[in-house]
Amino acid sequence: MNMLNINTLVRPCIARLKPYSCARDEFKGEARVFVDANENPFDENKYNRYPDPLQMAVKQQIAGLKKVRPTQIMLGNGSDEPIDLIYRIFCEPTVNNAVAIAPTYGMYGVCADINNVEYRSVNLNDDYSLDASRLLAAVDANTRVIWLCSPNNPTGNLLNRSEIKKILVGFNGIVVVDEAYVDFSSEESWLSELSNYPNLIVLQTFSKAWGMASVRCGMAFASEEIIGYFNKVKYPYNINKLTQEFVLSRLQNVELKEKQTKIILDERPKLVSELEKLSVVEKVYASDANFLLVRVDNAPKIYNELAIRGIVVRSRHNIVLCNNCLRITIGTADENKIIVETLKEL
């Protein structure tokens, strides 16, 4: 696997692509006068100028926290942007396909449809565990990407590390491990394995533990070679200056993120315990995320009853292997109490 040539996986049109060269790419450093980018010349907190297209100040901070190099990072508009770019870089429409576990995050399939790429779902085991052999059996010569979400959404569980390694070794294509919920897990991130698997892309986000869902900033980590293709294909100024500044400010306060994460982790077993006492609850699945998948006796009815009372959960009733399941995010202690007390009344 270490001999894998990433260039052979890239769409020919992307390999040939000459990326758009923006003004801020062509000049680096300080200047007395900027008249290269047709910007408004009036300086209002410097928002009249285009932002850094490669977000280097933010990447430097992230690199220090994540123990990677800045050149191994791509920042996107949420995680959905790098998900879409992976299809655009590696999957030729109507020719190549992608393989994913099921159930899992829905945008992998949506982006496949947008890019006209066949999407092959392989069910997890009944206990939501991963069987690498079944996933690899769905692969053929035209498969370019395998999607793995761990901890998985909506099931909340970590995928077995040894099974993921079997896929990384056994598949000569791109393996994406989406770690949106990794901060709520006790297991080590796959970032430590980037140097061992040149076909590995790890996705993380500022939307969950960092509390910046509305800011829309996601992270893709990979080899410099793969990140080079991301930078080649992404829109020049995909992360605006306001977002870069806000993320930088929050990165200076890791203690707040750790404090809030600990509160959520402390609340998780408490909510599990209370939910398991309820007559309407049939099973609460183990979770390594900031949410619980809960099987109830009548998911559509309970979802509607909660909504009438001003409580919004996520119904996963129509998702494969999730019959009669609701997904409940871990809230504050007060919010969790309201959920439990309301369910007692149903």
JSON list of N, CA and C in Angstrom, two decimals, residues 182-240:
[
{"chain": "A", "resi": 182, "resn": "VAL", "atom": "N", "xyz": [-15.09, 12.65, 16.87]},
{"chain": "A", "resi": 182, "resn": "VAL", "atom": "CA", "xyz": [-13.94, 12.03, 17.52]},
{"chain": "A", "resi": 182, "resn": "VAL", "atom": "C", "xyz": [-13.64, 12.62, 18.90]},
{"chain": "A", "resi": 183, "resn": "ASP", "atom": "N", "xyz": [-13.99, 13.88, 19.13]},
{"chain": "A", "resi": 183, "resn": "ASP", "atom": "CA", "xyz": [-13.71, 14.52, 20.42]},
{"chain": "A", "resi": 183, "resn": "ASP", "atom": "C", "xyz": [-14.51, 13.90, 21.57]},
{"chain": "A", "resi": 184, "resn": "PHE", "atom": "N", "xyz": [-15.55, 13.16, 21.23]},
{"chain": "A", "resi": 184, "resn": "PHE", "atom": "CA", "xyz": [-16.39, 12.53, 22.27]},
{"chain": "A", "resi": 184, "resn": "PHE", "atom": "C", "xyz": [-16.02, 11.06, 22.46]},
{"chain": "A", "resi": 185, "resn": "SER", "atom": "N", "xyz": [-14.96, 10.63, 21.80]},
{"chain": "A", "resi": 185, "resn": "SER", "atom": "CA", "xyz": [-14.54, 9.24, 21.85]},
{"chain": "A", "resi": 185, "resn": "SER", "atom": "C", "xyz": [-13.24, 9.12, 22.64]},
{"chain": "A", "resi": 186, "resn": "SER", "atom": "N", "xyz": [-13.03, 7.98, 23.23]},
{"chain": "A", "resi": 186, "resn": "SER", "atom": "CA", "xyz": [-11.79, 7.71, 23.97]},
{"chain": "A", "resi": 186, "resn": "SER", "atom": "C", "xyz": [-10.70, 7.14, 23.07]},
{"chain": "A", "resi": 187, "resn": "GLU", "atom": "N", "xyz": [-11.04, 6.82, 21.83]},
{"chain": "A", "resi": 187, "resn": "GLU", "atom": "CA", "xyz": [-10.07, 6.20, 20.93]},
{"chain": "A", "resi": 187, "resn": "GLU", "atom": "C", "xyz": [-9.24, 7.26, 20.21]},
{"chain": "A", "resi": 188, "resn": "GLU", "atom": "N", "xyz": [-8.00, 6.90, 19.89]},
{"chain": "A", "resi": 188, "resn": "GLU", "atom": "CA", "xyz": [-7.08, 7.80, 19.20]},
{"chain": "A", "resi": 188, "resn": "GLU", "atom": "C", "xyz": [-7.58, 8.11, 17.79]},
{"chain": "A", "resi": 189, "resn": "SER", "atom": "N", "xyz": [-7.36, 9.34, 17.35]},
{"chain": "A", "resi": 189, "resn": "SER", "atom": "CA", "xyz": [-7.73, 9.75, 16.00]},
{"chain": "A", "resi": 189, "resn": "SER", "atom": "C", "xyz": [-6.88, 9.00, 14.98]},
{"chain": "A", "resi": 190, "resn": "TRP", "atom": "N", "xyz": [-7.43, 8.88, 13.77]},
{"chain": "A", "resi": 190, "resn": "TRP", "atom": "CA", "xyz": [-6.69, 8.28, 12.66]},
{"chain": "A", "resi": 190, "resn": "TRP", "atom": "C", "xyz": [-5.63, 9.23, 12.09]},
{"chain": "A", "resi": 191, "resn": "LEU", "atom": "N", "xyz": [-5.56, 10.45, 12.60]},
{"chain": "A", "resi": 191, "resn": "LEU", "atom": "CA", "xyz": [-4.52, 11.37, 12.13]},
{"chain": "A", "resi": 191, "resn": "LEU", "atom": "C", "xyz": [-3.13, 10.80, 12.35]},
{"chain": "A", "resi": 192, "resn": "SER", "atom": "N", "xyz": [-2.96, 10.02, 13.40]},
{"chain": "A", "resi": 192, "resn": "SER", "atom": "CA", "xyz": [-1.65, 9.44, 13.69]},
{"chain": "A", "resi": 192, "resn": "SER", "atom": "C", "xyz": [-1.21, 8.41, 12.65]},
{"chain": "A", "resi": 193, "resn": "GLU", "atom": "N", "xyz": [-2.14, 7.99, 11.79]},
{"chain": "A", "resi": 193, "resn": "GLU", "atom": "CA", "xyz": [-1.84, 6.96, 10.79]},
{"chain": "A", "resi": 193, "resn": "GLU", "atom": "C", "xyz": [-1.63, 7.53, 9.39]},
{"chain": "A", "resi": 194, "resn": "LEU", "atom": "N", "xyz": [-1.69, 8.84, 9.23]},
{"chain": "A", "resi": 194, "resn": "LEU", "atom": "CA", "xyz": [-1.59, 9.43, 7.89]},
{"chain": "A", "resi": 194, "resn": "LEU", "atom": "C", "xyz": [-0.30, 9.03, 7.18]},
{"chain": "A", "resi": 195, "resn": "SER", "atom": "N", "xyz": [0.79, 8.99, 7.91]},
{"chain": "A", "resi": 195, "resn": "SER", "atom": "CA", "xyz": [2.07, 8.65, 7.27]},
{"chain": "A", "resi": 195, "resn": "SER", "atom": "C", "xyz": [2.15, 7.18, 6.89]},
{"chain": "A", "resi": 196, "resn": "ASN", "atom": "N", "xyz": [1.32, 6.35, 7.48]},
{"chain": "A", "resi": 196, "resn": "ASN", "atom": "CA", "xyz": [1.35, 4.91, 7.20]},
{"chain": "A", "resi": 196, "resn": "ASN", "atom": "C", "xyz": [0.45, 4.52, 6.03]},
{"chain": "A", "resi": 197, "resn": "TYR", "atom": "N", "xyz": [-0.55, 5.34, 5.73]},
{"chain": "A", "resi": 197, "resn": "TYR", "atom": "CA", "xyz": [-1.51, 5.00, 4.69]},
{"chain": "A", "resi": 197, "resn": "TYR", "atom": "C", "xyz": [-1.69, 6.19, 3.74]},
{"chain": "A", "resi": 198, "resn": "PRO", "atom": "N", "xyz": [-1.00, 6.18, 2.61]},
{"chain": "A", "resi": 198, "resn": "PRO", "atom": "CA", "xyz": [-1.09, 7.31, 1.67]},
{"chain": "A", "resi": 198, "resn": "PRO", "atom": "C", "xyz": [-2.46, 7.48, 1.04]},
{"chain": "A", "resi": 199, "resn": "ASN", "atom": "N", "xyz": [-3.32, 6.46, 1.18]},
{"chain": "A", "resi": 199, "resn": "ASN", "atom": "CA", "xyz": [-4.67, 6.55, 0.60]},
{"chain": "A", "resi": 199, "resn": "ASN", "atom": "C", "xyz": [-5.70, 7.02, 1.62]},
{"chain": "A", "resi": 200, "resn": "LEU", "atom": "N", "xyz": [-5.26, 7.43, 2.81]},
{"chain": "A", "resi": 200, "resn": "LEU", "atom": "CA", "xyz": [-6.17, 7.82, 3.89]},
{"chain": "A", "resi": 200, "resn": "LEU", "atom": "C", "xyz": [-6.46, 9.32, 3.88]},
{"chain": "A", "resi": 201, "resn": "ILE", "atom": "N", "xyz": [-7.74, 9.66, 3.97]},
{"chain": "A", "resi": 201, "resn": "ILE", "atom": "CA", "xyz": [-8.19, 11.04, 4.20]},
{"chain": "A", "resi": 201, "resn": "ILE", "atom": "C", "xyz": [-9.01, 11.02, 5.49]},
{"chain": "A", "resi": 202, "resn": "VAL", "atom": "N", "xyz": [-8.70, 11.92, 6.42]},
{"chain": "A", "resi": 202, "resn": "VAL", "atom": "CA", "xyz": [-9.43, 12.04, 7.67]},
{"chain": "A", "resi": 202, "resn": "VAL", "atom": "C", "xyz": [-10.20, 13.35, 7.67]},
{"chain": "A", "resi": 203, "resn": "LEU", "atom": "N", "xyz": [-11.49, 13.28, 7.95]},
{"chain": "A", "resi": 203, "resn": "LEU", "atom": "CA", "xyz": [-12.31, 14.49, 8.05]},
{"chain": "A", "resi": 203, "resn": "LEU", "atom": "C", "xyz": [-12.62, 14.77, 9.51]},
{"chain": "A", "resi": 204, "resn": "GLN", "atom": "N", "xyz": [-12.51, 16.04, 9.89]},
{"chain": "A", "resi": 204, "resn": "GLN", "atom": "CA", "xyz": [-12.95, 16.51, 11.20]},
{"chain": "A", "resi": 204, "resn": "GLN", "atom": "C", "xyz": [-13.69, 17.83, 11.02]},
{"chain": "A", "resi": 205, "resn": "THR", "atom": "N", "xyz": [-14.25, 18.36, 12.10]},
{"chain": "A", "resi": 205, "resn": "THR", "atom": "CA", "xyz": [-15.09, 19.55, 11.95]},
{"chain": "A", "resi": 205, "resn": "THR", "atom": "C", "xyz": [-15.02, 20.42, 13.20]},
{"chain": "A", "resi": 206, "resn": "PHE", "atom": "N", "xyz": [-15.32, 21.70, 13.02]},
{"chain": "A", "resi": 206, "resn": "PHE", "atom": "CA", "xyz": [-15.48, 22.62, 14.14]},
{"chain": "A", "resi": 206, "resn": "PHE", "atom": "C", "xyz": [-16.94, 22.72, 14.59]},
{"chain": "A", "resi": 207, "resn": "SER", "atom": "N", "xyz": [-17.83, 21.94, 13.98]},
{"chain": "A", "resi": 207, "resn": "SER", "atom": "CA", "xyz": [-19.27, 22.09, 14.22]},
{"chain": "A", "resi": 207, "resn": "SER", "atom": "C", "xyz": [-19.74, 21.43, 15.51]},
{"chain": "A", "resi": 208, "resn": "LYS", "atom": "N", "xyz": [-19.03, 20.44, 16.00]},
{"chain": "A", "resi": 208, "resn": "LYS", "atom": "CA", "xyz": [-19.53, 19.64, 17.12]},
{"chain": "A", "resi": 208, "resn": "LYS", "atom": "C", "xyz": [-18.89, 20.08, 18.43]},
{"chain": "A", "resi": 209, "resn": "ALA", "atom": "N", "xyz": [-17.77, 19.47, 18.82]},
{"chain": "A", "resi": 209, "resn": "ALA", "atom": "CA", "xyz": [-17.16, 19.78, 20.11]},
{"chain": "A", "resi": 209, "resn": "ALA", "atom": "C", "xyz": [-16.72, 21.23, 20.22]},
{"chain": "A", "resi": 210, "resn": "TRP", "atom": "N", "xyz": [-16.32, 21.83, 19.12]},
{"chain": "A", "resi": 210, "resn": "TRP", "atom": "CA", "xyz": [-15.85, 23.21, 19.14]},
{"chain": "A", "resi": 210, "resn": "TRP", "atom": "C", "xyz": [-16.99, 24.22, 19.18]},
{"chain": "A", "resi": 211, "resn": "GLY", "atom": "N", "xyz": [-18.23, 23.78, 18.98]},
{"chain": "A", "resi": 211, "resn": "GLY", "atom": "CA", "xyz": [-19.39, 24.67, 19.11]},
{"chain": "A", "resi": 211, "resn": "GLY", "atom": "C", "xyz": [-19.47, 25.74, 18.05]},
{"chain": "A", "resi": 212, "resn": "MET", "atom": "N", "xyz": [-19.06, 25.43, 16.81]},
{"chain": "A", "resi": 212, "resn": "MET", "atom": "CA", "xyz": [-19.08, 26.44, 15.75]},
{"chain": "A", "resi": 212, "resn": "MET", "atom": "C", "xyz": [-19.87, 25.96, 14.52]},
{"chain": "A", "resi": 213, "resn": "ALA", "atom": "N", "xyz": [-21.00, 25.31, 14.75]},
{"chain": "A", "resi": 213, "resn": "ALA", "atom": "CA", "xyz": [-21.77, 24.75, 13.63]},
{"chain": "A", "resi": 213, "resn": "ALA", "atom": "C", "xyz": [-22.18, 25.82, 12.63]},
{"chain": "A", "resi": 214, "resn": "SER", "atom": "N", "xyz": [-22.56, 27.01, 13.12]},
{"chain": "A", "resi": 214, "resn": "SER", "atom": "CA", "xyz": [-23.03, 28.06, 12.20]},
{"chain": "A", "resi": 214, "resn": "SER", "atom": "C", "xyz": [-21.89, 28.72, 11.45]},
{"chain": "A", "resi": 215, "resn": "VAL", "atom": "N", "xyz": [-20.66, 28.52, 11.89]},
{"chain": "A", "resi": 215, "resn": "VAL", "atom": "CA", "xyz": [-19.51, 29.14, 11.23]},
{"chain": "A", "resi": 215, "resn": "VAL", "atom": "C", "xyz": [-19.16, 28.40, 9.94]},
{"chain": "A", "resi": 216, "resn": "ARG", "atom": "N", "xyz": [-19.49, 27.11, 9.86]},
{"chain": "A", "resi": 216, "resn": "ARG", "atom": "CA", "xyz": [-19.26, 26.27, 8.69]},
{"chain": "A", "resi": 216, "resn": "ARG", "atom": "C", "xyz": [-17.79, 26.19, 8.32]},
{"chain": "A", "resi": 217, "resn": "CYS", "atom": "N", "xyz": [-17.06, 25.43, 9.10]},
{"chain": "A", "resi": 217, "resn": "CYS", "atom": "CA", "xyz": [-15.64, 25.20, 8.80]},
{"chain": "A", "resi": 217, "resn": "CYS", "atom": "C", "xyz": [-15.30, 23.76, 9.12]},
{"chain": "A", "resi": 218, "resn": "GLY", "atom": "N", "xyz": [-14.91, 23.02, 8.11]},
{"chain": "A", "resi": 218, "resn": "GLY", "atom": "CA", "xyz": [-14.52, 21.64, 8.28]},
{"chain": "A", "resi": 218, "resn": "GLY", "atom": "C", "xyz": [-13.06, 21.45, 7.89]},
{"chain": "A", "resi": 219, "resn": "MET", "atom": "N", "xyz": [-12.51, 20.32, 8.29]},
{"chain": "A", "resi": 219, "resn": "MET", "atom": "CA", "xyz": [-11.09, 20.04, 8.05]},
{"chain": "A", "resi": 219, "resn": "MET", "atom": "C", "xyz": [-10.93, 18.70, 7.36]},
{"chain": "A", "resi": 220, "resn": "ALA", "atom": "N", "xyz": [-10.07, 18.67, 6.34]},
{"chain": "A", "resi": 220, "resn": "ALA", "atom": "CA", "xyz": [-9.64, 17.42, 5.72]},
{"chain": "A", "resi": 220, "resn": "ALA", "atom": "C", "xyz": [-8.14, 17.31, 5.92]},
{"chain": "A", "resi": 221, "resn": "PHE", "atom": "N", "xyz": [-7.70, 16.14, 6.36]},
{"chain": "A", "resi": 221, "resn": "PHE", "atom": "CA", "xyz": [-6.27, 15.87, 6.59]},
{"chain": "A", "resi": 221, "resn": "PHE", "atom": "C", "xyz": [-5.85, 14.72, 5.68]},
{"chain": "A", "resi": 222, "resn": "ALA", "atom": "N", "xyz": [-4.72, 14.88, 5.04]},
{"chain": "A", "resi": 222, "resn": "ALA", "atom": "CA", "xyz": [-4.23, 13.84, 4.14]},
{"chain": "A", "resi": 222, "resn": "ALA", "atom": "C", "xyz": [-2.77, 14.12, 3.82]},
{"chain": "A", "resi": 223, "resn": "SER", "atom": "N", "xyz": [-2.21, 13.33, 2.92]},
{"chain": "A", "resi": 223, "resn": "SER", "atom": "CA", "xyz": [-0.85, 13.58, 2.46]},
{"chain": "A", "resi": 223, "resn": "SER", "atom": "C", "xyz": [-0.78, 14.92, 1.73]},
{"chain": "A", "resi": 224, "resn": "GLU", "atom": "N", "xyz": [0.41, 15.49, 1.64]},
{"chain": "A", "resi": 224, "resn": "GLU", "atom": "CA", "xyz": [0.59, 16.73, 0.90]},
{"chain": "A", "resi": 224, "resn": "GLU", "atom": "C", "xyz": [0.12, 16.59, -0.54]},
{"chain": "A", "resi": 225, "resn": "GLU", "atom": "N", "xyz": [0.31, 15.42, -1.10]},
{"chain": "A", "resi": 225, "resn": "GLU", "atom": "CA", "xyz": [-0.07, 15.18, -2.49]},
{"chain": "A", "resi": 225, "resn": "GLU", "atom": "C", "xyz": [-1.59, 15.31, -2.67]},
{"chain": "A", "resi": 226, "resn": "ILE", "atom": "N", "xyz": [-2.35, 14.68, -1.78]},
{"chain": "A", "resi": 226, "resn": "ILE", "atom": "CA", "xyz": [-3.81, 14.76, -1.87]},
{"chain": "A", "resi": 226, "resn": "ILE", "atom": "C", "xyz": [-4.29, 16.18, -1.57]},
{"chain": "A", "resi": 227, "resn": "ILE", "atom": "N", "xyz": [-3.70, 16.82, -0.55]},
{"chain": "A", "resi": 227, "resn": "ILE", "atom": "CA", "xyz": [-4.09, 18.20, -0.23]},
{"chain": "A", "resi": 227, "resn": "ILE", "atom": "C", "xyz": [-3.78, 19.11, -1.39]},
{"chain": "A", "resi": 228, "resn": "GLY", "atom": "N", "xyz": [-2.73, 18.83, -2.13]},
{"chain": "A", "resi": 228, "resn": "GLY", "atom": "CA", "xyz": [-2.43, 19.62, -3.32]},
{"chain": "A", "resi": 228, "resn": "GLY", "atom": "C", "xyz": [-3.55, 19.57, -4.34]},
{"chain": "A", "resi": 229, "resn": "TYR", "atom": "N", "xyz": [-4.18, 18.41, -4.49]},
{"chain": "A", "resi": 229, "resn": "TYR", "atom": "CA", "xyz": [-5.32, 18.29, -5.41]},
{"chain": "A", "resi": 229, "resn": "TYR", "atom": "C", "xyz": [-6.54, 19.03, -4.86]},
{"chain": "A", "resi": 230, "resn": "PHE", "atom": "N", "xyz": [-6.76, 18.95, -3.54]},
{"chain": "A", "resi": 230, "resn": "PHE", "atom": "CA", "xyz": [-7.84, 19.75, -2.95]},
{"chain": "A", "resi": 230, "resn": "PHE", "atom": "C", "xyz": [-7.66, 21.23, -3.28]},
{"chain": "A", "resi": 231, "resn": "ASN", "atom": "N", "xyz": [-6.46, 21.74, -3.07]},
{"chain": "A", "resi": 231, "resn": "ASN", "atom": "CA", "xyz": [-6.19, 23.16, -3.32]},
{"chain": "A", "resi": 231, "resn": "ASN", "atom": "C", "xyz": [-6.32, 23.52, -4.78]},
{"chain": "A", "resi": 232, "resn": "LYS", "atom": "N", "xyz": [-6.07, 22.57, -5.63]},
{"chain": "A", "resi": 232, "resn": "LYS", "atom": "CA", "xyz": [-6.18, 22.78, -7.07]},
{"chain": "A", "resi": 232, "resn": "LYS", "atom": "C", "xyz": [-7.63, 22.92, -7.52]},
{"chain": "A", "resi": 233, "resn": "VAL", "atom": "N", "xyz": [-8.51, 22.17, -6.87]},
{"chain": "A", "resi": 233, "resn": "VAL", "atom": "CA", "xyz": [-9.91, 22.08, -7.32]},
{"chain": "A", "resi": 233, "resn": "VAL", "atom": "C", "xyz": [-10.84, 23.02, -6.55]},
{"chain": "A", "resi": 234, "resn": "LYS", "atom": "N", "xyz": [-10.55, 23.31, -5.30]},
{"chain": "A", "resi": 234, "resn": "LYS", "atom": "CA", "xyz": [-11.45, 24.15, -4.50]},
{"chain": "A", "resi": 234, "resn": "LYS", "atom": "C", "xyz": [-11.56, 25.55, -5.09]},
{"chain": "A", "resi": 235, "resn": "TYR", "atom": "N", "xyz": [-12.66, 26.24, -4.77]},
{"chain": "A", "resi": 235, "resn": "TYR", "atom": "CA", "xyz": [-12.79, 27.63, -5.20]},
{"chain": "A", "resi": 235, "resn": "TYR", "atom": "C", "xyz": [-11.75, 28.48, -4.47]},
{"chain": "A", "resi": 236, "resn": "PRO", "atom": "N", "xyz": [-11.23, 29.52, -5.12]},
{"chain": "A", "resi": 236, "resn": "PRO", "atom": "CA", "xyz": [-10.07, 30.24, -4.58]},
{"chain": "A", "resi": 236, "resn": "PRO", "atom": "C", "xyz": [-10.25, 30.75, -3.15]},
{"chain": "A", "resi": 237, "resn": "TYR", "atom": "N", "xyz": [-11.36, 31.43, -2.88]},
{"chain": "A", "resi": 237, "resn": "TYR", "atom": "CA", "xyz": [-11.56, 32.02, -1.56]},
{"chain": "A", "resi": 237, "resn": "TYR", "atom": "C", "xyz": [-12.71, 31.31, -0.85]},
{"chain": "A", "resi": 238, "resn": "ASN", "atom": "N", "xyz": [-12.56, 30.00, -0.63]},
{"chain": "A", "resi": 238, "resn": "ASN", "atom": "CA", "xyz": [-13.68, 29.22, -0.10]},
{"chain": "A", "resi": 238, "resn": "ASN", "atom": "C", "xyz": [-13.95, 29.48, 1.38]},
{"chain": "A", "resi": 239, "resn": "ILE", "atom": "N", "xyz": [-12.96, 29.99, 2.13]},
{"chain": "A", "resi": 239, "resn": "ILE", "atom": "CA", "xyz": [-13.15, 30.31, 3.54]},
{"chain": "A", "resi": 239, "resn": "ILE", "atom": "C", "xyz": [-12.99, 31.82, 3.71]},
{"chain": "A", "resi": 240, "resn": "ASN", "atom": "N", "xyz": [-14.08, 32.50, 4.09]},
{"chain": "A", "resi": 240, "resn": "ASN", "atom": "CA", "xyz": [-14.02, 33.96, 4.15]},
{"chain": "A", "resi": 240, "resn": "ASN", "atom": "C", "xyz": [-13.23, 34.45, 5.35]}
]
